[in-house]
Coordinates of C-alpha atoms in Angstrom, one line a residue:
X1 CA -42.5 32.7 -13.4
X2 CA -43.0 32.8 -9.8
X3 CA -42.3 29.3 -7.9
X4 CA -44.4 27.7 -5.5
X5 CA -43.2 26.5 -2.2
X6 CA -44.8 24.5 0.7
X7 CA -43.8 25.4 4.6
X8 CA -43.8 22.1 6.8
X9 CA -45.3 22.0 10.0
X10 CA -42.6 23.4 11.9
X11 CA -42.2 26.4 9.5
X12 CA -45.9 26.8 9.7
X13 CA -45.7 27.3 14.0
X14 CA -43.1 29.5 14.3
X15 CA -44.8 31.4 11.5
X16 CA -48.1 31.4 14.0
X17 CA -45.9 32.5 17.5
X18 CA -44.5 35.2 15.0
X19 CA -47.7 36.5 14.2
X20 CA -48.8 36.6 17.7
X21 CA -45.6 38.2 18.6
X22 CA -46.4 40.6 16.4
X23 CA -49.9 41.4 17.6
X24 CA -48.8 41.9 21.2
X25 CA -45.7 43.6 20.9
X26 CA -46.4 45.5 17.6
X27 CA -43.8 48.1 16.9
X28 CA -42.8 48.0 20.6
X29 CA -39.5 46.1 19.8
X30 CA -38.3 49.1 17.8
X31 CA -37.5 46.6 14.9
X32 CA -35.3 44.1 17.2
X33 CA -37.5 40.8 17.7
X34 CA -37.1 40.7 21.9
X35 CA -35.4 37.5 23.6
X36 CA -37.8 35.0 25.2
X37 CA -36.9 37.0 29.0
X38 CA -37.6 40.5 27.2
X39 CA -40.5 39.2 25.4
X40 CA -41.8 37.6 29.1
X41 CA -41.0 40.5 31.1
X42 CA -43.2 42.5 28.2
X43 CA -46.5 40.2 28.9
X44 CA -46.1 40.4 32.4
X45 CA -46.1 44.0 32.5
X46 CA -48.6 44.9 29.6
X47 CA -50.8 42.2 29.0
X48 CA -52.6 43.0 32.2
X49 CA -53.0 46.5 31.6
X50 CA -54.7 46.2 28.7
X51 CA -57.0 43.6 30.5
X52 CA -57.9 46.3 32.7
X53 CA -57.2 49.7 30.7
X54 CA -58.4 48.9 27.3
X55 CA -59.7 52.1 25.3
X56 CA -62.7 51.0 22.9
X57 CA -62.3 53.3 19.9
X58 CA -65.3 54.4 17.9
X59 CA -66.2 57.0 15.0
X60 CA -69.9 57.8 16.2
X61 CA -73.5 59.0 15.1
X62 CA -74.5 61.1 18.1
X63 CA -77.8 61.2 16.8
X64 CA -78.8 57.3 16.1
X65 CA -76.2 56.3 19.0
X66 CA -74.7 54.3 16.2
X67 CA -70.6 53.2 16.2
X68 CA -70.7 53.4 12.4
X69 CA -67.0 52.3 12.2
X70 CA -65.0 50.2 14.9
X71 CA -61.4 51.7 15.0
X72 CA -58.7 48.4 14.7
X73 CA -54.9 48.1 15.0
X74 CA -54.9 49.0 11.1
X75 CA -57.6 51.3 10.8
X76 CA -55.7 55.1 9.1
X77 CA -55.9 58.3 11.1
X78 CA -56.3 61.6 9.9
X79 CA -52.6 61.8 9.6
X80 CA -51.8 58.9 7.9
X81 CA -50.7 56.5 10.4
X82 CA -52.5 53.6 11.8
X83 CA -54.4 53.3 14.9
X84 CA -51.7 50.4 16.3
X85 CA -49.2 53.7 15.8
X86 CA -50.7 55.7 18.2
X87 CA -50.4 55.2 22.1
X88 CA -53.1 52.5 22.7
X89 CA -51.8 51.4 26.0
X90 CA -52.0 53.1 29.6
X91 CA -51.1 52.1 33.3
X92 CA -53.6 54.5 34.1
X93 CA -56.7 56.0 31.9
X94 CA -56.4 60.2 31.4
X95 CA -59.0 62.1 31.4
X96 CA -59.6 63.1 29.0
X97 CA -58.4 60.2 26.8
X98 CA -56.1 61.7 24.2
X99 CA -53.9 58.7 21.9
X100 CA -50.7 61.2 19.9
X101 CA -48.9 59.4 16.9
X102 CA -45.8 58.1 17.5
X103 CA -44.6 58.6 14.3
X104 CA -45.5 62.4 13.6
X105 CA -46.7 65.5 15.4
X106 CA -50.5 64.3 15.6
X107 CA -51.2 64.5 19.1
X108 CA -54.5 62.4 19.0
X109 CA -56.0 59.5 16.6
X110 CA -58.7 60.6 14.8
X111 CA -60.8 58.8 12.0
X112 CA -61.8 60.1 8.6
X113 CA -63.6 58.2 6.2
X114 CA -63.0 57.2 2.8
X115 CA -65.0 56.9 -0.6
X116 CA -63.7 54.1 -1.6
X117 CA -59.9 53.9 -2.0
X118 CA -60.2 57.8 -2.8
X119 CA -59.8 60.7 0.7
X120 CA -62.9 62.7 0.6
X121 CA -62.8 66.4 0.4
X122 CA -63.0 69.3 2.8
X123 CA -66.1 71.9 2.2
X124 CA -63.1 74.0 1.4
X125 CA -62.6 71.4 -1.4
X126 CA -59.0 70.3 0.0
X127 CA -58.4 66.6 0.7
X128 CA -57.0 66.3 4.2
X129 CA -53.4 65.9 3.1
X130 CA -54.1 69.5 2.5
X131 CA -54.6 70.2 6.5
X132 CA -53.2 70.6 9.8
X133 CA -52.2 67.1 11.8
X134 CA -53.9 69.0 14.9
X135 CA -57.2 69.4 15.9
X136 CA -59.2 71.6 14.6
X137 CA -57.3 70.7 11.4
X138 CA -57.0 74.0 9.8
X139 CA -56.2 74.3 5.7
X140 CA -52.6 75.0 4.9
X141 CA -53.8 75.6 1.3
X142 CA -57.0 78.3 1.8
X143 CA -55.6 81.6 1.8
X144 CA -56.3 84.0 4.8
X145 CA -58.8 86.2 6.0
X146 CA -62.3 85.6 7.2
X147 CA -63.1 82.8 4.9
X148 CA -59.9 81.1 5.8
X149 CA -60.8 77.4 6.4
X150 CA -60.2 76.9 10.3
X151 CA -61.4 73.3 10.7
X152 CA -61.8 70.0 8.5
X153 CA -65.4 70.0 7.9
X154 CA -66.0 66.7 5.6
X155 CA -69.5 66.7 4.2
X156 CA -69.1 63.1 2.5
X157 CA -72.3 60.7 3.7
X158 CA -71.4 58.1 5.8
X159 CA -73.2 54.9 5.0
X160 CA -75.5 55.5 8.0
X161 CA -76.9 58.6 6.7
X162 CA -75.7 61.4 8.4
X163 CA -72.5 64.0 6.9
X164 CA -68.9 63.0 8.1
X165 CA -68.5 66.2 10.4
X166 CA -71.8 65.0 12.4
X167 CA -69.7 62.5 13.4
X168 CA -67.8 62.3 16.8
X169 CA -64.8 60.2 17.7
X170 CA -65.8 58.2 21.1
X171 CA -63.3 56.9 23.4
X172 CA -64.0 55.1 26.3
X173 CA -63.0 52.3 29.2
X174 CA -64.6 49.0 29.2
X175 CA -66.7 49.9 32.2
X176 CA -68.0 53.3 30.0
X177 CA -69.1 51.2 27.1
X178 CA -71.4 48.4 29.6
X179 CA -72.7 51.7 30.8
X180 CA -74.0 52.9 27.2
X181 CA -75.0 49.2 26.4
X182 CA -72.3 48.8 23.6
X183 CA -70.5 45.3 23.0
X184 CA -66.9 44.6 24.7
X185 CA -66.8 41.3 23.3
X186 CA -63.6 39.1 25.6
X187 CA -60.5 40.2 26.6
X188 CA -57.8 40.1 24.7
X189 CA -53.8 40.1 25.0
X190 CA -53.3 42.0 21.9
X191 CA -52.1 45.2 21.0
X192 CA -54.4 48.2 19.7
X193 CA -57.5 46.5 19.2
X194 CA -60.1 49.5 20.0
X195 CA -63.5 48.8 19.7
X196 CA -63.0 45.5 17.9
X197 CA -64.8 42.8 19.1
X198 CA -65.3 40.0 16.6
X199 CA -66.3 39.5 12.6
X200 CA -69.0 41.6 12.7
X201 CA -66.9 44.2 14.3
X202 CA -65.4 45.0 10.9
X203 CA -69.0 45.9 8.8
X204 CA -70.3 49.0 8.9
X205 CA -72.8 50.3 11.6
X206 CA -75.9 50.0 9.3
X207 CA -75.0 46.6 8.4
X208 CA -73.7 45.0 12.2
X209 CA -76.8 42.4 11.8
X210 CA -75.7 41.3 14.9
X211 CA -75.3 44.0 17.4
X212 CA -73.0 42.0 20.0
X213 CA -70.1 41.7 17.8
X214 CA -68.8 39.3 19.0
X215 CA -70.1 36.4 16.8
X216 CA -73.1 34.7 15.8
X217 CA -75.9 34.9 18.4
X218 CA -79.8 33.8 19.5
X219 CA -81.2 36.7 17.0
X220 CA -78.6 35.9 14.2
X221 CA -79.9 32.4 13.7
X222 CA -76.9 30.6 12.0
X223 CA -76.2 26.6 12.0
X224 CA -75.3 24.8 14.9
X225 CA -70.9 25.0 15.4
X226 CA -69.2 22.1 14.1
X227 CA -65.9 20.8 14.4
X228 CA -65.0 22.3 10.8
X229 CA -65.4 25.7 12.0
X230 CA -63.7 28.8 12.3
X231 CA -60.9 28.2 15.8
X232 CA -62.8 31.5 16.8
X233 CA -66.3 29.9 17.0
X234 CA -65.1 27.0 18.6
X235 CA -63.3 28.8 21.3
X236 CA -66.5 30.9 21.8
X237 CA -68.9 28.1 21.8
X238 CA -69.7 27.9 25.2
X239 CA -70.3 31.4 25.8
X240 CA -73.3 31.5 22.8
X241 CA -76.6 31.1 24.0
X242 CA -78.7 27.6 22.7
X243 CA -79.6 27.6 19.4
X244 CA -82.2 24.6 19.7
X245 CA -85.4 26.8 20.9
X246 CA -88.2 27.3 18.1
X247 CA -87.2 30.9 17.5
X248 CA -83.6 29.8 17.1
X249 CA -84.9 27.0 14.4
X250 CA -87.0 29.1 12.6
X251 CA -84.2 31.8 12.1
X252 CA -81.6 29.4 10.9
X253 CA -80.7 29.4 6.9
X254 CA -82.7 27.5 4.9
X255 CA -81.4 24.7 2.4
X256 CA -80.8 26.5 -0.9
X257 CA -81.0 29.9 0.6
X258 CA -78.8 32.4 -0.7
X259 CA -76.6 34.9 1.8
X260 CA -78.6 37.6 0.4
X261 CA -82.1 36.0 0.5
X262 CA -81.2 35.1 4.9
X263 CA -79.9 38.1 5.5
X264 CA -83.1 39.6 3.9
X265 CA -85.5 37.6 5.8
X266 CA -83.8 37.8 9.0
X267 CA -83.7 41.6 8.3
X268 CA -87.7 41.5 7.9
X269 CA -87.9 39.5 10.9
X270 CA -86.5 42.3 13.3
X271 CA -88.8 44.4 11.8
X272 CA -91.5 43.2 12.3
X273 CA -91.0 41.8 16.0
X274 CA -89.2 45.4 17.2
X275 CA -85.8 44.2 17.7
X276 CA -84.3 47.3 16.7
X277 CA -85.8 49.2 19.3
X278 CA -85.0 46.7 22.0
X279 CA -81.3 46.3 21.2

């Protein structure tokens, strides 16, 4: 039977500067934790460039103009690895912006869905393990000739509508993204983050009920920040606009509501007043 054990407070903050460590310097290190100059001399050289060169990383519907999923340090590629294993960071942007593995031949990330836990299929009805690790992605398993499969073509329905392979992967610079009206949410020191921007960063497209992603807002309604919540909210709390207007009120969860039943309602409520349209 497995034992318990406790970590005292000192434990618990060098187990918090680990963890940030970690999400600056990610693999960087090459397995060997840096010494306090290394890891200073790291900062000072790449926390600025990401300030400035960030790459916001989405898998897109062209069509709705909709990032149905926000690429993350731990979000898989179509070779297997994860985003924070591809090059993330730049000194300066190429054009066109191409991100190779660094732990295979993949020469640029690229996002495929799952159903579920399970890969989805090919039309050529081979999973993607079955395929090239460079674009177009051609099947290693179809045999040749002029049905050969060139390209992986996934026809699985993505939770906004549309098939997989009507999907495009966008990558852009901060100053791209302000131009199409998408969320960039505050800068960040940390390594591979994409396009994530907050909480809501991590739902689907269809179900971002708050399209800044960066947190509860004005149209989301929620309660009032309190000293018991999240360190994130807190840290953010100036940066939200008020909450005490009538509109803010009326949209705030009611006593006894369910998640379901305020998520409904507020649902209705852009509906009805056009909010989709204007955001």
């Amino acid at each position: 039977m497995a034992q318990a054990f406790t970590i005292d407070k000192h434990g618990q903050e060098s187990l918090d500067e680990y963890l940030e460590y970690k999400r600056i310097v990610g693999d960087d290190d090459n397995g060997r934790l840096f010494t306090e100059a290394e890891y200073e001399a790291y900062k000072k050289k790449w926390i600025p460039i990401r300030m400035k060169n960030r790459i916001y990383v989405a898998f897109h519907n062209s069509d709705r103009d909709m990032d149905c999923k926000l690429i993350g340090p731990q979000t898989p590629c179509f070779c297997g690895h994860r985003y924070i294993n591809h090059k993330t960071d730049f000194e300066k942007v190429p054009n066109p912006i191409k991100q190779p593995c660094r732990n295979c031949v993949c020469d640029n990330f690229h996002f495929i869905p799952k159903n579920g836990s399970q890969p989805i299929r090919c039309t050529c009805k081979h999973f993607p393990d079955d395929h090239a690790l460079k674009h177009p992605y051609g099947c290693k398993k179809c045999p040749t000739g002029p049905k050969k499969c060139s390209e992986f073509k996934g026809s699985f329905t993505c939770d906004c509508g549309a098939a997989v392979y009507k999907h495009i992967m966008v990558k852009e610079t901060k100053a791209e993204r302000i131009k199409r009206g998408k969320p960039v949410g505050h800068d960040v020191p940390y390594q591979a983050m994409g396009g994530i921007t907050g909480f809501s960063s991590l739902a689907p497209g269809v179900d971002r009920l708050d399209p800044s992603g960066i947190g509860p807002s004005s149209a989301g309604g929620g309660a009032p920040i309190q000293p018991g919540d999240h360190p994130f909210l807190k840290m953010h709390a100036q940066s939200l606009p008020d909450r005490k207007t009538p509109q803010t009120q009326q949209l705030q969860r009611r006593e006894g509501e369910s998640d379901m039943e305020y998520f409904e309602r507020l649902y209705k409520w852009k509906q009805k007043t056009g909010y989709f349209l204007k955001n």
